[in-house]
Amino acid sequence: MKVSLACQVFSHSVAAGILAKIANNELPQETTTTAMLIEKMDQLFDTLNGDTPDRKRGKKYFTNFTQRSPSTFKLF
Protein backbone atom coordinates (compact mmCIF):
# COMPACT_ATOMS: atom_id res chain seq x y z
CA MET A 1 0.00 0.00 0.00
CA LYS A 2 1.28 3.43 -0.83
CA VAL A 3 1.74 5.85 2.05
CA SER A 4 -0.16 8.53 0.15
CA LEU A 5 -3.25 6.31 0.13
CA ALA A 6 -2.98 5.77 3.88
CA CYS A 7 -2.69 9.52 4.38
CA GLN A 8 -5.86 10.03 2.38
CA VAL A 9 -7.76 7.50 4.48
CA PHE A 10 -6.44 8.86 7.78
CA SER A 11 -7.22 12.48 6.99
CA HIS A 12 -9.00 15.36 8.64
CA SER A 13 -11.63 15.45 5.91
CA VAL A 14 -12.56 11.78 6.46
CA ALA A 15 -12.87 12.36 10.20
CA ALA A 16 -14.99 15.45 9.57
CA GLY A 17 -17.19 13.48 7.16
CA ILE A 18 -17.78 10.79 9.76
CA LEU A 19 -18.66 13.40 12.38
CA ALA A 20 -21.09 15.03 9.93
CA LYS A 21 -22.79 11.67 9.34
CA ILE A 22 -23.07 11.21 13.12
CA ALA A 23 -24.63 14.68 13.48
CA ASN A 24 -27.21 13.78 10.81
CA ASN A 25 -27.98 10.48 12.62
CA GLU A 26 -26.72 8.49 9.63
CA LEU A 27 -24.08 6.75 11.79
CA PRO A 28 -24.31 5.64 15.44
CA GLN A 29 -22.74 7.76 18.21
CA GLU A 30 -20.18 5.00 18.87
CA THR A 31 -18.55 5.92 15.55
CA THR A 32 -17.15 9.05 17.22
CA THR A 33 -14.27 6.94 18.53
CA THR A 34 -13.30 5.99 14.97
CA ALA A 35 -13.42 9.63 13.88
CA MET A 36 -11.19 10.66 16.79
CA LEU A 37 -8.68 7.88 15.94
CA ILE A 38 -8.57 9.04 12.32
CA GLU A 39 -8.04 12.64 13.47
CA LYS A 40 -5.15 11.59 15.75
CA MET A 41 -3.55 9.58 12.91
CA ASP A 42 -3.81 12.65 10.66
CA GLN A 43 -2.11 14.73 13.35
CA LEU A 44 0.61 12.09 13.72
CA PHE A 45 1.25 12.04 9.95
CA ASP A 46 1.41 15.85 9.96
CA THR A 47 3.79 15.89 12.93
CA LEU A 48 6.15 13.38 11.36
CA ASN A 49 6.06 14.93 7.87
CA GLY A 50 6.35 18.62 8.76
CA ASP A 51 9.44 20.08 7.11
CA THR A 52 9.23 23.78 7.84
CA PRO A 53 8.68 26.01 10.88
CA ASP A 54 5.79 27.69 9.05
CA ARG A 55 2.33 26.16 9.15
CA LYS A 56 1.22 24.78 5.81
CA ARG A 57 -2.39 24.82 4.71
CA GLY A 58 -3.34 26.14 8.14
CA LYS A 59 -2.70 22.76 9.77
CA LYS A 60 -1.54 23.15 13.38
CA TYR A 61 0.62 20.02 13.47
CA PHE A 62 2.27 20.29 10.03
CA THR A 63 5.45 21.99 11.27
CA ASN A 64 8.91 20.97 12.43
CA PHE A 65 8.75 18.73 15.49
CA THR A 66 10.43 20.34 18.51
CA GLN A 67 9.97 20.27 22.28
CA ARG A 68 7.81 23.40 21.91
CA SER A 69 5.63 21.95 19.15
CA PRO A 70 1.86 22.04 19.61
CA SER A 71 1.83 18.29 19.05
CA THR A 72 -0.03 15.96 21.37
CA PHE A 73 2.68 13.38 20.69
CA LYS A 74 5.35 14.67 23.05
CA LEU A 75 8.50 12.61 23.36
CA PHE A 76 9.58 14.06 26.72
Coordinates of N, CA and C in Angstrom, one line a residue:
M1 N 0.8 -1.2 0.0 CA 0.0 0.0 0.0 C 0.9 1.2 0.0
K2 N 0.5 2.2 -0.8 CA 1.3 3.4 -0.8 C 0.9 4.3 0.4
V3 N 1.9 5.0 0.9 CA 1.7 5.9 2.1 C 0.7 7.0 1.7
S4 N 0.8 7.5 0.5 CA -0.2 8.5 0.2 C -1.6 8.1 0.3
L5 N -1.9 6.8 0.0 CA -3.3 6.3 0.1 C -3.6 6.2 1.6
A6 N -2.7 5.8 2.4 CA -3.0 5.8 3.9 C -3.2 7.2 4.4
C7 N -2.5 8.1 3.9 CA -2.7 9.5 4.4 C -4.1 10.0 4.0
Q8 N -4.5 9.6 2.8 CA -5.9 10.0 2.4 C -7.0 9.4 3.2
V9 N -6.8 8.2 3.6 CA -7.8 7.5 4.5 C -7.8 8.1 5.9
F10 N -6.6 8.3 6.5 CA -6.4 8.9 7.8 C -6.3 10.4 7.7
S11 N -7.3 11.0 7.2 CA -7.2 12.5 7.0 C -8.3 13.2 7.8
H12 N -8.1 14.5 7.9 CA -9.0 15.4 8.6 C -10.4 15.4 8.0
S13 N -10.4 15.4 6.6 CA -11.6 15.4 5.9 C -12.5 14.2 6.1
V14 N -11.8 13.0 6.2 CA -12.6 11.8 6.5 C -13.1 11.8 7.9
A15 N -12.4 12.2 8.8 CA -12.9 12.4 10.2 C -14.0 13.3 10.3
A16 N -13.9 14.5 9.6 CA -15.0 15.5 9.6 C -16.2 14.9 8.9
G17 N -16.1 14.1 7.8 CA -17.2 13.5 7.2 C -17.9 12.5 8.1
I18 N -17.2 11.7 8.8 CA -17.8 10.8 9.8 C -18.6 11.5 10.8
L19 N -18.0 12.6 11.4 CA -18.7 13.4 12.4 C -19.9 14.1 11.8
A20 N -19.9 14.5 10.6 CA -21.1 15.0 9.9 C -22.2 14.0 9.8
K21 N -21.8 12.8 9.4 CA -22.8 11.7 9.3 C -23.4 11.4 10.7
I22 N -22.6 11.4 11.8 CA -23.1 11.2 13.1 C -24.1 12.3 13.5
A23 N -23.7 13.6 13.2 CA -24.6 14.7 13.5 C -26.0 14.6 12.8
N24 N -26.0 14.0 11.6 CA -27.2 13.8 10.8 C -27.9 12.5 11.1
N25 N -27.4 11.8 12.2 CA -28.0 10.5 12.6 C -27.9 9.4 11.5
E26 N -26.9 9.5 10.7 CA -26.7 8.5 9.6 C -25.8 7.4 10.1
L27 N -25.0 7.7 11.2 CA -24.1 6.7 11.8 C -24.3 6.8 13.3
P28 N -24.1 5.7 14.0 CA -24.3 5.6 15.4 C -23.3 6.5 16.2
Q29 N -23.6 6.9 17.4 CA -22.7 7.8 18.2 C -21.4 7.1 18.5
E30 N -21.4 5.7 18.6 CA -20.2 5.0 18.9 C -19.1 5.2 17.8
T31 N -19.5 5.7 16.6 CA -18.5 5.9 15.5 C -17.6 7.1 15.8
T32 N -18.0 7.9 16.8 CA -17.1 9.0 17.2 C -15.7 8.6 17.5
T33 N -15.6 7.4 18.2 CA -14.3 6.9 18.5 C -13.4 6.7 17.3
T34 N -14.0 6.2 16.2 CA -13.3 6.0 15.0 C -12.9 7.3 14.4
A35 N -13.8 8.3 14.4 CA -13.4 9.6 13.9 C -12.3 10.3 14.7
M36 N -12.3 10.1 16.0 CA -11.2 10.7 16.8 C -9.9 9.9 16.5
L37 N -9.9 8.6 16.3 CA -8.7 7.9 15.9 C -8.1 8.4 14.6
I38 N -9.0 8.5 13.6 CA -8.6 9.0 12.3 C -8.0 10.4 12.4
E39 N -8.6 11.3 13.3 CA -8.0 12.6 13.5 C -6.7 12.6 14.1
K40 N -6.5 11.7 15.1 CA -5.2 11.6 15.7 C -4.1 11.0 14.8
M41 N -4.5 10.1 13.9 CA -3.6 9.6 12.9 C -3.2 10.7 11.9
D42 N -4.1 11.5 11.5 CA -3.8 12.7 10.7 C -2.8 13.6 11.3
Q43 N -3.0 13.9 12.6 CA -2.1 14.7 13.4 C -0.7 14.1 13.5
L44 N -0.7 12.8 13.6 CA 0.6 12.1 13.7 C 1.3 12.2 12.4
F45 N 0.6 11.9 11.3 CA 1.3 12.0 9.9 C 1.8 13.5 9.7
D46 N 1.0 14.5 10.1 CA 1.4 15.9 10.0 C 2.7 16.1 10.8
T47 N 2.7 15.7 12.0 CA 3.8 15.9 12.9 C 5.1 15.3 12.4
L48 N 5.0 14.1 11.9 CA 6.2 13.4 11.4 C 6.6 13.9 10.0
N49 N 5.7 14.5 9.2 CA 6.1 14.9 7.9 C 6.3 16.4 7.7
G50 N 6.1 17.2 8.8 CA 6.4 18.6 8.8 C 7.8 18.9 8.5
D51 N 8.1 19.8 7.5 CA 9.4 20.1 7.1 C 9.8 21.6 7.2
T52 N 9.0 22.4 7.8 CA 9.2 23.8 7.8 C 8.7 24.3 9.1
P53 N 9.2 25.4 9.7 CA 8.7 26.0 10.9 C 7.4 26.7 10.6
D54 N 7.0 27.0 9.4 CA 5.8 27.7 9.0 C 4.7 26.7 8.9
R55 N 3.5 27.1 9.3 CA 2.3 26.2 9.1 C 1.9 26.1 7.7
K56 N 1.7 24.9 7.2 CA 1.2 24.8 5.8 C -0.3 24.5 5.8
R57 N -1.0 25.1 4.9 CA -2.4 24.8 4.7 C -3.2 25.0 6.0
G58 N -2.6 25.8 6.9 CA -3.3 26.1 8.1 C -3.4 25.0 9.1
K59 N -2.6 23.9 8.9 CA -2.7 22.8 9.8 C -1.7 23.0 11.0
K60 N -2.3 22.9 12.1 CA -1.5 23.2 13.4 C -0.3 22.2 13.6
Y61 N -0.4 21.0 13.2 CA 0.6 20.0 13.5 C 1.6 19.8 12.3
F62 N 1.4 20.5 11.2 CA 2.3 20.3 10.0 C 3.5 21.2 10.0
T63 N 4.3 21.2 11.1 CA 5.4 22.0 11.3 C 6.6 21.1 11.8
N64 N 7.8 21.7 11.9 CA 8.9 21.0 12.4 C 8.6 20.5 13.8
F65 N 9.0 19.3 14.2 CA 8.7 18.7 15.5 C 9.8 19.1 16.5
T66 N 9.5 19.9 17.5 CA 10.4 20.3 18.5 C 9.8 20.1 19.9
Q67 N 10.5 20.4 20.9 CA 10.0 20.3 22.3 C 8.9 21.3 22.5
R68 N 8.8 22.4 21.8 CA 7.8 23.4 21.9 C 6.7 23.2 20.9
S69 N 6.7 22.2 20.2 CA 5.6 21.9 19.2 C 4.3 21.8 19.8
P70 N 3.2 22.2 19.1 CA 1.9 22.0 19.6 C 1.4 20.6 19.6
S71 N 2.2 19.7 19.2 CA 1.8 18.3 19.1 C 1.4 17.6 20.3
T72 N 0.4 16.7 20.2 CA 0.0 16.0 21.4 C 0.8 14.7 21.5
F73 N 1.8 14.5 20.7 CA 2.7 13.4 20.7 C 4.0 13.7 21.2
K74 N 4.1 14.2 22.4 CA 5.4 14.7 23.1 C 6.3 13.5 23.3
L75 N 7.5 13.7 23.1 CA 8.5 12.6 23.4 C 9.0 12.7 24.8
F76 N 9.0 13.9 25.4 CA 9.6 14.1 26.7 C 8.5 14.7 27.6

